[in-house]
CSV table of C-alpha atoms in Angstrom, one decimal:
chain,number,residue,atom,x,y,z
A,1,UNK,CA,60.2,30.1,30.5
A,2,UNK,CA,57.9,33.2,29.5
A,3,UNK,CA,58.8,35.4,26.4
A,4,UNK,CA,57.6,38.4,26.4
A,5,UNK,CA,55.4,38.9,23.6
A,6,UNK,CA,54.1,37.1,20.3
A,7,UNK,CA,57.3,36.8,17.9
A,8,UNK,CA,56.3,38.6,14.3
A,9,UNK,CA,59.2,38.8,11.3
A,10,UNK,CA,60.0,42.4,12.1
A,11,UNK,CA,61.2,41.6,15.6
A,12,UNK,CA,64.6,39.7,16.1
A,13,UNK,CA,64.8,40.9,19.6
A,14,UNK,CA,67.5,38.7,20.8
A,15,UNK,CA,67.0,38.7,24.6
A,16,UNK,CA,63.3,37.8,24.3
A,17,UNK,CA,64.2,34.6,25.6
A,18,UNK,CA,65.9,35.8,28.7
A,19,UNK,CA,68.7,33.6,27.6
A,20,UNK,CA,72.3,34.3,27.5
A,21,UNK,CA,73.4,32.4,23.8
A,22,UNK,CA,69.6,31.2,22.5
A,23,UNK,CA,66.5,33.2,21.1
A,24,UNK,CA,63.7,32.3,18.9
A,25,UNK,CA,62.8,34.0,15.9
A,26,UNK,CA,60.3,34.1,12.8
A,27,UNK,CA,61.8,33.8,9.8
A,28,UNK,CA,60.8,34.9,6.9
A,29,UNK,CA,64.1,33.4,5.0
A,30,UNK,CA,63.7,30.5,6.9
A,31,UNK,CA,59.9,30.2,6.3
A,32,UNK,CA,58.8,29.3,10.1
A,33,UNK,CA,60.6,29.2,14.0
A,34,UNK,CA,64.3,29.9,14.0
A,35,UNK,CA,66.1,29.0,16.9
A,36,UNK,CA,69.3,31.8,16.9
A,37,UNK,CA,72.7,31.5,18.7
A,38,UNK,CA,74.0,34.4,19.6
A,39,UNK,CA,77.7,33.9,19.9
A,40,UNK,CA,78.3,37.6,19.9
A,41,UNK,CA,76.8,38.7,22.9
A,42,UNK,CA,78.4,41.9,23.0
A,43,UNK,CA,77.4,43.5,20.2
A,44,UNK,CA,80.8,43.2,18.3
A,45,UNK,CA,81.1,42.3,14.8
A,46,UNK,CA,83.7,42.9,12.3
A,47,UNK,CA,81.5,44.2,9.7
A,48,UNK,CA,78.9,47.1,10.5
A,49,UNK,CA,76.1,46.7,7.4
A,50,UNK,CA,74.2,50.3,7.4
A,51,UNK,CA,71.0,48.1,7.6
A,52,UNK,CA,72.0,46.3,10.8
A,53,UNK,CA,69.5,46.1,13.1
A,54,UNK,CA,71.6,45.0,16.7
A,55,UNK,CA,71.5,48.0,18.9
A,56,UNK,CA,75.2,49.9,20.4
A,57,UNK,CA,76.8,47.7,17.3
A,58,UNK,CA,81.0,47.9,18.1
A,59,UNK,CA,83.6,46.8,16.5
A,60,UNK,CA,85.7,43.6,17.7
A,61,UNK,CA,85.0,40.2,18.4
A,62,UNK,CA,83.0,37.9,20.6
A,63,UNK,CA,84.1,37.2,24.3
A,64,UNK,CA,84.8,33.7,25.5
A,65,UNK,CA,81.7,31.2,25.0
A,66,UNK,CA,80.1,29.0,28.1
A,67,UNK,CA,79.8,25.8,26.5
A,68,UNK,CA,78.1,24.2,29.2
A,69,UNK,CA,76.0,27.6,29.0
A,70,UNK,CA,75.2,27.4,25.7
A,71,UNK,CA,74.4,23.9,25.7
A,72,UNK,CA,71.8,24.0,28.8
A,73,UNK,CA,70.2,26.6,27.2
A,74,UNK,CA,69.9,24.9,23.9
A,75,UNK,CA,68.5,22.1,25.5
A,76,UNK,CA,65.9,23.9,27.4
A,77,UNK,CA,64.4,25.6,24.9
A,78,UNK,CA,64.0,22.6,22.4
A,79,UNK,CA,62.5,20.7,24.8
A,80,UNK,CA,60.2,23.7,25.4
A,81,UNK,CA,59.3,24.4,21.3
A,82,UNK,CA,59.3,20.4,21.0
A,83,UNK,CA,57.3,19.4,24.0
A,84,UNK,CA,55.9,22.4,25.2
A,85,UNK,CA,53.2,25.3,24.5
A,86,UNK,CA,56.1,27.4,23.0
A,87,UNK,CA,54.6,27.4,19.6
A,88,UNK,CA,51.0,27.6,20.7
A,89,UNK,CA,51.8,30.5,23.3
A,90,UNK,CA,54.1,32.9,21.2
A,91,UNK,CA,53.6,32.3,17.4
A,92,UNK,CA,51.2,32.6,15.0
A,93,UNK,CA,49.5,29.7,13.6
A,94,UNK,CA,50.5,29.8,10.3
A,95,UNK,CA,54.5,29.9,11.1
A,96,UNK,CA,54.0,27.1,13.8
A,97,UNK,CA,57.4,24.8,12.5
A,98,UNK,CA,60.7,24.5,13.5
A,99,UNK,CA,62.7,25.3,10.3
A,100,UNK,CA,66.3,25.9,12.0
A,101,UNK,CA,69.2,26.5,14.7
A,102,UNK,CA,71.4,29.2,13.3
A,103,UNK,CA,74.2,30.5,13.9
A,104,UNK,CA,73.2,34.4,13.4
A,105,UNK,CA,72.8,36.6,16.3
A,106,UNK,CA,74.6,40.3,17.2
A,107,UNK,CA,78.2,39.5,15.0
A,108,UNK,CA,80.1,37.2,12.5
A,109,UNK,CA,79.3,34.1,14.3
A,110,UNK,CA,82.6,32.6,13.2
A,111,UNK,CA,84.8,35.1,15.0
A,112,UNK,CA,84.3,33.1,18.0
A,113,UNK,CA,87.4,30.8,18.6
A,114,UNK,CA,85.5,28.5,19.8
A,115,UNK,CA,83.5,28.2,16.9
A,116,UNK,CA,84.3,24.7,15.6
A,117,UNK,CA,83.8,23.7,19.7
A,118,UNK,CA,80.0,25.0,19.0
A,119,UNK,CA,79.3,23.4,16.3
A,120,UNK,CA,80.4,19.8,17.6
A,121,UNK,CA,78.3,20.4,20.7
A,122,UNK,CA,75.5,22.0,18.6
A,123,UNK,CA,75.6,18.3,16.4
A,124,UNK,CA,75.3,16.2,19.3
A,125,UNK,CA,72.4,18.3,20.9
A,126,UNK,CA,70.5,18.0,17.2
A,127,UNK,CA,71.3,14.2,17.3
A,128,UNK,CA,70.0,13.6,21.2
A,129,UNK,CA,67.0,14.7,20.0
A,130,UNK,CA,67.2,13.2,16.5
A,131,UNK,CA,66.8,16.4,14.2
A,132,UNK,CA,69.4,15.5,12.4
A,133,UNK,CA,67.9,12.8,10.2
A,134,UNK,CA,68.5,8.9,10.7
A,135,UNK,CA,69.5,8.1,14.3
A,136,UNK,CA,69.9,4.5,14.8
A,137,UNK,CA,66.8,2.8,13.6
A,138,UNK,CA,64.6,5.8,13.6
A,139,UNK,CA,64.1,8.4,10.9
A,140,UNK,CA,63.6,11.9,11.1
A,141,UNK,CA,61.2,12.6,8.0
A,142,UNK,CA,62.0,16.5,8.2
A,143,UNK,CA,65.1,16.8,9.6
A,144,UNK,CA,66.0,20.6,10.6
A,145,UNK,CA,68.3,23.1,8.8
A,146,UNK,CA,71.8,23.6,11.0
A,147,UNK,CA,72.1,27.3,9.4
A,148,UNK,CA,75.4,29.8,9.2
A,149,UNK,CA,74.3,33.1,8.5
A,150,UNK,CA,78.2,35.0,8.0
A,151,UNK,CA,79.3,38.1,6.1
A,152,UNK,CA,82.3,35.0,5.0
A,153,UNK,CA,85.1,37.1,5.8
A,154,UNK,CA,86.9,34.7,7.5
A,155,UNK,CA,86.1,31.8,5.1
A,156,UNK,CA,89.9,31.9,4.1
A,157,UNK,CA,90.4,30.3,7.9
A,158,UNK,CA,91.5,26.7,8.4
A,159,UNK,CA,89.8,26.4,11.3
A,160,UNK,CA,86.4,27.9,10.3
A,161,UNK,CA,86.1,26.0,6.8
A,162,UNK,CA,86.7,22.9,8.8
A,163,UNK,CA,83.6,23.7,11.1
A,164,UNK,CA,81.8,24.8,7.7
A,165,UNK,CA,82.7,21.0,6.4
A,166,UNK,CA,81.5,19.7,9.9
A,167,UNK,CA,78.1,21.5,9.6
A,168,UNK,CA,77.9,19.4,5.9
A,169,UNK,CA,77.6,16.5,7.6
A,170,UNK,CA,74.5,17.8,10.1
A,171,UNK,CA,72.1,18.5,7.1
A,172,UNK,CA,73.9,22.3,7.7
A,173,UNK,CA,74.0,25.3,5.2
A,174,UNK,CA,75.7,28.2,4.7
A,175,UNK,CA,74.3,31.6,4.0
A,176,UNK,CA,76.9,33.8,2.9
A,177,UNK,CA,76.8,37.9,2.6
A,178,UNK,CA,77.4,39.3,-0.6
A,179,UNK,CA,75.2,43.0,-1.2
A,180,UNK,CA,77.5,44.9,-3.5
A,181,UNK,CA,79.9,44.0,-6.8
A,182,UNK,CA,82.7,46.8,-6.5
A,183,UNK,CA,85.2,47.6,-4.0
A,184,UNK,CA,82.9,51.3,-3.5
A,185,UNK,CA,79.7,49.9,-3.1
A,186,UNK,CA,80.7,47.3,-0.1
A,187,UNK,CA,82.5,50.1,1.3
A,188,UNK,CA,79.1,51.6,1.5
A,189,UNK,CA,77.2,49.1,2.6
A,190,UNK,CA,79.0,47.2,4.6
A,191,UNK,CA,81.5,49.6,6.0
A,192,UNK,CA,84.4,47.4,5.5
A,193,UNK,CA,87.7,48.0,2.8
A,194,UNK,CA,87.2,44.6,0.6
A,195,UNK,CA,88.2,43.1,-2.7
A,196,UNK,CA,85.4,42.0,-4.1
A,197,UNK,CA,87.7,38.7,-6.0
A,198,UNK,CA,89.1,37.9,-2.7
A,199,UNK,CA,85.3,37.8,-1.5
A,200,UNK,CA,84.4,35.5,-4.1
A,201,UNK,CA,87.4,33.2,-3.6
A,202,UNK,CA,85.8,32.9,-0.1
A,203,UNK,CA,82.6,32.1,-1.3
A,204,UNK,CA,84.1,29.5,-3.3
A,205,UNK,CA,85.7,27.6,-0.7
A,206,UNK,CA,82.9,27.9,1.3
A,207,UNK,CA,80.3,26.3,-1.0
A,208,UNK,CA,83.4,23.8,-1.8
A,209,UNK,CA,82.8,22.7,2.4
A,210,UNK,CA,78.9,23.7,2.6
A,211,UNK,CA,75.9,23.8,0.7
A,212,UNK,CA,75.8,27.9,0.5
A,213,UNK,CA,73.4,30.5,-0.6
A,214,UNK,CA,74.5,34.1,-1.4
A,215,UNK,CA,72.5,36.6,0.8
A,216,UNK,CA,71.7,39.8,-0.4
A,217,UNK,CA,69.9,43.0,1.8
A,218,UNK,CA,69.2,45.5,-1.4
A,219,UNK,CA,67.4,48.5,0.4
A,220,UNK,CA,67.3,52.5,-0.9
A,221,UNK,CA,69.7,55.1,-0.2
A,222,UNK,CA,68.5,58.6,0.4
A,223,UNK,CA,65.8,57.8,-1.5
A,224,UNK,CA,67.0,55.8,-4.6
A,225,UNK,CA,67.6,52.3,-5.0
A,226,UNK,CA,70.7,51.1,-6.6
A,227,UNK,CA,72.2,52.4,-9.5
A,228,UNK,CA,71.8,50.2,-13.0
A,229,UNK,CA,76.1,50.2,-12.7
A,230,UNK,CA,76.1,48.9,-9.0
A,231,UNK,CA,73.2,45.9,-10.6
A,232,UNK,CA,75.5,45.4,-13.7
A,233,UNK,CA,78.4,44.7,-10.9
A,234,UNK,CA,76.6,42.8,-8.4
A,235,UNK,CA,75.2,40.2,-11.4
A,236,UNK,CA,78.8,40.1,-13.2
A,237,UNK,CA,80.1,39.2,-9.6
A,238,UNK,CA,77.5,36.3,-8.9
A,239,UNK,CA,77.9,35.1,-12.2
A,240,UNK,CA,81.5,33.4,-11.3
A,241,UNK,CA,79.6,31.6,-8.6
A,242,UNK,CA,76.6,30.4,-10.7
A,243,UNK,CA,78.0,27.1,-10.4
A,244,UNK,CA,78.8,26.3,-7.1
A,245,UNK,CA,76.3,28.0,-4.7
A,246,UNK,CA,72.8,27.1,-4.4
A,247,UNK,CA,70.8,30.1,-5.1
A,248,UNK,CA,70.3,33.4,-4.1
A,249,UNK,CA,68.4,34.9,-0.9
A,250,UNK,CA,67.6,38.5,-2.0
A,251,UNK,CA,66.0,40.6,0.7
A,252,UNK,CA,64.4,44.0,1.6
A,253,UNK,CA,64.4,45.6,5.0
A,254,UNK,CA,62.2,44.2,7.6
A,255,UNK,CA,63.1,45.8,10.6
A,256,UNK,CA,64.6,49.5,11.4
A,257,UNK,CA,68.1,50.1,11.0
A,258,UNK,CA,70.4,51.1,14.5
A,259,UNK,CA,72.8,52.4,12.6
A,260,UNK,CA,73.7,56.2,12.1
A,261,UNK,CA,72.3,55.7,8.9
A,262,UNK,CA,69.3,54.7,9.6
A,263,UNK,CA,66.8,57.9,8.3
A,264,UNK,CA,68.9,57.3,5.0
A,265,UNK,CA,67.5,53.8,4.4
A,266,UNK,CA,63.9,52.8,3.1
A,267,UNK,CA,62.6,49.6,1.4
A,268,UNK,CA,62.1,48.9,-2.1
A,269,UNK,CA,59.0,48.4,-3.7
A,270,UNK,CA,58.8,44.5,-4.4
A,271,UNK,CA,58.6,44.4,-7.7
A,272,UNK,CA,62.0,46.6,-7.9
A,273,UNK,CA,63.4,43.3,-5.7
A,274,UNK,CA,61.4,40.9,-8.3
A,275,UNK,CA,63.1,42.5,-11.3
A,276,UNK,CA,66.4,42.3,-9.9
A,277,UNK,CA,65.4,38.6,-9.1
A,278,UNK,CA,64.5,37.7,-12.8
A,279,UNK,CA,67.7,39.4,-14.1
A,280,UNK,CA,70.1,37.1,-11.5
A,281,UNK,CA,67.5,34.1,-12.8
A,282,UNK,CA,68.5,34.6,-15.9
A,283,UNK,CA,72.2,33.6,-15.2
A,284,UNK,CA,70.9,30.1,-13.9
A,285,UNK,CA,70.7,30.7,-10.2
A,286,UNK,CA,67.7,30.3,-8.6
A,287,UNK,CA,66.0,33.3,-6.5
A,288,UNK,CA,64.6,33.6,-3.2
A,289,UNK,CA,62.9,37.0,-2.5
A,290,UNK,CA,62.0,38.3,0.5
A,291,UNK,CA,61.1,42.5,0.3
């Protein structure tokens, strides 16, 4: 297998691989090697985020997966980042650890309806090669993340929450999109008409299932970064959750933006991120911050 260049945090090129469902990433969420599965590979999401960086981004959902596809390929490239000169070869010294598999890639991973098929055959790939934790008489000391990065949307789905309780039991989390507190504001982000209550029912069930962490992309808009009432909002709408998820993953752009909106967007200065940070510490949640 040959990639085609060093991997760096601001590129989640998802065909570096040359792979149909799998590509490496580096994280800087995850804090090393990320090993993605794209379920969506046709660009379809239900969601379009302004700050989305997948390329001809549609509407729509994803088209029927190749298990045994999906599987070979998973296989093959652990053996390569396990056994191989993957890590040596393609990143950096300092991010040289396998932190992940997660279900991320170019759409809501759980739109696939053979999601909860995934995830089974994703557990007993993680187990063959004991990532999981204890397997028979050995013991994995640093068992691996099984990660769902979703916008949640469909969290109100049998079928998914059961696959969200399934990943509980393979040392699995839940990262779950949440960048605006009003009805307006995820319009404008995330381009999709959505109570913000119902969102948060979601959420709940979810972290009921999962450990879950919020996610959170806060970015400027023409030039200014959100208002003091969309802040207010956002931390009033955590605060029903304060109890039940994890913590918080709040993060800057990264990478450029393929969306039409693209020239509006710019990064916020890191102590804007920090200060929003301290105020969502300050309702009992702890803070990740990536700008």
């Amino acid at each position: 297998m040959t990639l085609q260049h060093t991997l760096t945090v601001s590129d989640h090129n998802r065909d570096v691989s040359g792979m149909k469902y799998i590509y490496p990433v580096v994280s800087r969420r995850a804090g090393g090697v990320s090993i993605g599965i794209n379920l969506n590979v046709n660009n379809a999401c239900n969601w379009r985020c302004v700050y989305c960086q997948v390329p001809n981004l549609a509407r729509g959902t994803p088209p029927p997966i190749e298990l045994d596809l999906l599987e070979k390929e998973l296989r093959s490239f652990l053996t390569y980042a396990l056994h191989g000169d993957f890590m040596e070869r393609y990143v950096a010294e300092g991010d040289r650890h396998l932190k992940d598999i997660a279900f991320s890639g170019n759409g809501e991973p759980t739109s696939a309806k053979e999601f909860p098929e995934v995830v089974t055959l994703v557990d007993k790939v993680l187990k063959d090669f004991n990532l999981l934790g204890e397997i028979g008489n050995t013991k994995q000391l640093n068992p691996i993340k099984l990660r769902l990065i979703t916008n949640g949307s469909l969290m109100d789905k049998q079928a998914v929450l059961d696959s969200v309780s399934h990943l509980a039991k393979c040392n699995g989390e839940v990262w779950f999109k949440l960048d605006a507190g009003t009805k307006e504001g995820i319009a404008r982000v995330n381009d999709v008409n959505l109570n913000p209550e119902s969102h948060i029912q979601r959420l709940k069930k979810c972290a009921a299932a999962c450990p879950t962490f919020i996610q959170t992309c806060m970015f400027g808009l023409d030039g200014e970064p959100p208002t003091e009432a969309d802040v207010l909002a956002y931390l009033a709408l955590i605060s029903q959750v304060k109890d039940v998820v994890q913590g918080v993953h709040l993060y800057g752009l990264a990478r450029p933006s393929y969306q039409a909106e693209a020239k509006r967007l710019s990064r916020l200065p890191e102590a804007w991120l920090e200060g929003v940070a301290q105020r969502i510490r300050q309702l009992g949640l702890t803070v990740y911050v990536s700008p």
